[in-house]
Coordinates of C-alpha atoms in Angstrom, one line a residue:
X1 CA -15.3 -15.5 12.3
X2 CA -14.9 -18.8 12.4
X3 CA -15.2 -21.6 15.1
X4 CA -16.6 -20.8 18.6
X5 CA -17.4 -16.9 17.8
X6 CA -19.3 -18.4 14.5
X7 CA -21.6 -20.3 16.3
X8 CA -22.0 -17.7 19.3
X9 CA -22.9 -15.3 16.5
X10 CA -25.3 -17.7 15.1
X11 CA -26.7 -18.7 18.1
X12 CA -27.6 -14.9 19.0
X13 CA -29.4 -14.2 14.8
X14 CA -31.5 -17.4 15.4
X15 CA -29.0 -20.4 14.2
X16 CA -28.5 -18.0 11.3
X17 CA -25.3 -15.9 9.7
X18 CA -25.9 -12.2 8.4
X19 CA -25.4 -11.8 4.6
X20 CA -23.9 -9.0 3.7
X21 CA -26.9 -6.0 3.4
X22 CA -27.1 -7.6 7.3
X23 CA -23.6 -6.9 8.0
X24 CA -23.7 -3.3 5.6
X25 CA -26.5 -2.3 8.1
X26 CA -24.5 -3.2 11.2
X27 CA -21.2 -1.7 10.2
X28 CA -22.6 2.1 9.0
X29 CA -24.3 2.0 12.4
X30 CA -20.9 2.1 14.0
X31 CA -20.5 5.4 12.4
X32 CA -21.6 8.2 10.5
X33 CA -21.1 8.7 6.7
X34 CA -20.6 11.7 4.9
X35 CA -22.2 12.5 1.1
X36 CA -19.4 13.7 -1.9
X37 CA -19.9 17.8 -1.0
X38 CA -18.9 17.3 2.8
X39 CA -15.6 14.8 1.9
X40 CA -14.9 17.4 -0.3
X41 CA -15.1 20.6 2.4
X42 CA -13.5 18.6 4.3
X43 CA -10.5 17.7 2.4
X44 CA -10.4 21.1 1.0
X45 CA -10.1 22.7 4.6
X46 CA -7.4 19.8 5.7
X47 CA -9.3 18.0 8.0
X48 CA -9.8 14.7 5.7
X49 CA -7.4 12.3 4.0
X50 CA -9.1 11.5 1.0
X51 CA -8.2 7.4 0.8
X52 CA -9.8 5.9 -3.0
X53 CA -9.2 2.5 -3.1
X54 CA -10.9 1.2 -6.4
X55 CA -9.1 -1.0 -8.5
X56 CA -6.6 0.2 -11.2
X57 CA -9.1 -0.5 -14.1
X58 CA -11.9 1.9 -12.5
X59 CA -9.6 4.8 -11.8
X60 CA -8.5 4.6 -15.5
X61 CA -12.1 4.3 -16.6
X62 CA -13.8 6.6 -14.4
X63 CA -10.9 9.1 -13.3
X64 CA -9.4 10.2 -10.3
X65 CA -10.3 12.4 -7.3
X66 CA -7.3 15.3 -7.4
X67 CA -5.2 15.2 -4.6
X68 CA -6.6 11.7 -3.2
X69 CA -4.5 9.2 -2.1
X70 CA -4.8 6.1 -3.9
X71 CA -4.2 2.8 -1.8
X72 CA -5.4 -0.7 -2.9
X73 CA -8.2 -2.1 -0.6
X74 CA -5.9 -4.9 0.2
X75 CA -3.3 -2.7 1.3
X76 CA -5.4 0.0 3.0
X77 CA -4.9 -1.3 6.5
X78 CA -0.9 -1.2 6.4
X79 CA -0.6 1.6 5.1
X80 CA -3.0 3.6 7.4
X81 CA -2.0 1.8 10.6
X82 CA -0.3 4.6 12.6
X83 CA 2.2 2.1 14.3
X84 CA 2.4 0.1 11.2
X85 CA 5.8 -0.2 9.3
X86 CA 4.3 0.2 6.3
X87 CA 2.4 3.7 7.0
X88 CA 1.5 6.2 4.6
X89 CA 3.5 9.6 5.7
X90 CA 0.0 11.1 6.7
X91 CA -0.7 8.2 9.1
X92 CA 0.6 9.7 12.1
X93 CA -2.2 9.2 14.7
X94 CA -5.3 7.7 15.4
X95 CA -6.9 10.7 14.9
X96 CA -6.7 11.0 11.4
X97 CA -9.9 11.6 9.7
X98 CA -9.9 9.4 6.8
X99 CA -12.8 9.0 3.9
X100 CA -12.7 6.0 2.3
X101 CA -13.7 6.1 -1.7
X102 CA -14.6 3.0 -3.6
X103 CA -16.8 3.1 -7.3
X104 CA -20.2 3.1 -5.0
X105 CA -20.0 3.1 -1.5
X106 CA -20.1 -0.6 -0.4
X107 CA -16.8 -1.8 0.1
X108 CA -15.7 1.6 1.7
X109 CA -18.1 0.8 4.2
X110 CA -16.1 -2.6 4.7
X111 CA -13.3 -1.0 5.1
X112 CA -14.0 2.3 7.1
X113 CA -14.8 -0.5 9.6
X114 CA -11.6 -1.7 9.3
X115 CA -10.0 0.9 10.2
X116 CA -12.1 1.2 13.1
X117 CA -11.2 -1.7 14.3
X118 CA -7.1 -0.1 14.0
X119 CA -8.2 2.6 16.2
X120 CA -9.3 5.2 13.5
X121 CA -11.9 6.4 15.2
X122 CA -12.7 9.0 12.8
X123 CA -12.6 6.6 9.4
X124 CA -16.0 7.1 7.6
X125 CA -16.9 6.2 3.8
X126 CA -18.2 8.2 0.9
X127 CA -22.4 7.6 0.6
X128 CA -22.3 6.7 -3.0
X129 CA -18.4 6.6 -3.6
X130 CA -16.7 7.7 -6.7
X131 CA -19.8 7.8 -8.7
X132 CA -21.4 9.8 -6.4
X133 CA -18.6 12.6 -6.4
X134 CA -18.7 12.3 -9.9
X135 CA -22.4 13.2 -10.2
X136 CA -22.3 16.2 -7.4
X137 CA -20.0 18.0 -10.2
X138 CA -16.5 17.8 -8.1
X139 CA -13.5 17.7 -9.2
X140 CA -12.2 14.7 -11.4
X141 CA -9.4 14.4 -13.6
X142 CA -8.2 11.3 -16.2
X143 CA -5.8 9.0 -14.9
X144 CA -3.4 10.2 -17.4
X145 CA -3.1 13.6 -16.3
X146 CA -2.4 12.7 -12.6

């Protein structure tokens, strides 16, 4: 935001902008999350696309979710876009169900909203992300295996 819509926005929170557990709130609001064991029904019955978008030095730390797509965060919105020229093969409709994974399930949030906002209506986030998976006892492999 910026111009205008900032001070609109401020003028509604009392002169003030939301920091970001604020603006965390807000966004999960918009829609409803799922925990590690209900991504992973989900995927396993083909009604998810499993999307992890941590960094390259966490997946080679921590692991890799089998048979999720990895996409960079800064890439996530082309290459989910169903219209987009850049699209992922699976990204053939806004009604893809798409579960965002990042290391703890912050900036999943951030972008599950994202692809809201590209008409995904059924983007959600891991509670917890990766480490949360991790911890339910699901399946992980090392990034040299994959």
């Amino acid at each position: 935001m910026s111009g205008p819509e900032t001070e609109r926005h401020a003028a509604r929170n009392g002169g003030r902008q939301p920091g970001i557990d604020e603006l965390l709130q807000r966004v999960r609001a918009g829609y409803t999350r799922v925990e590690a064991q209900e991504a992973y029904d989900a995927w396993r019955a083909g009604d998810a696309l499993l999307v992890d978008i941590r960094y390259a030095a966490l997946r080679e730390r921590d692991g890799l979710i089998p048979g999720a797509t990895v996409v960079e965060r800064n890439e996530l919105e082309w290459r989910l876009d169903p219209h987009g020229s850049h699209r992922l093969p699976e990204a053939t409709h806004h009604d893809l169900r798409v579960v965002v994974v990042c290391n703890e399930g912050y900036a999943s949030s951030l972008a599950a909203e994202s692809l809201h906002r590209l008409g995904l209506h059924r983007a959600t986030d891991l509670v917890g992300g990766f480490q949360a998976w991790r911890a339910a006892g699901l399946p992980v492999t090392t990034a040299a295996a994959q």
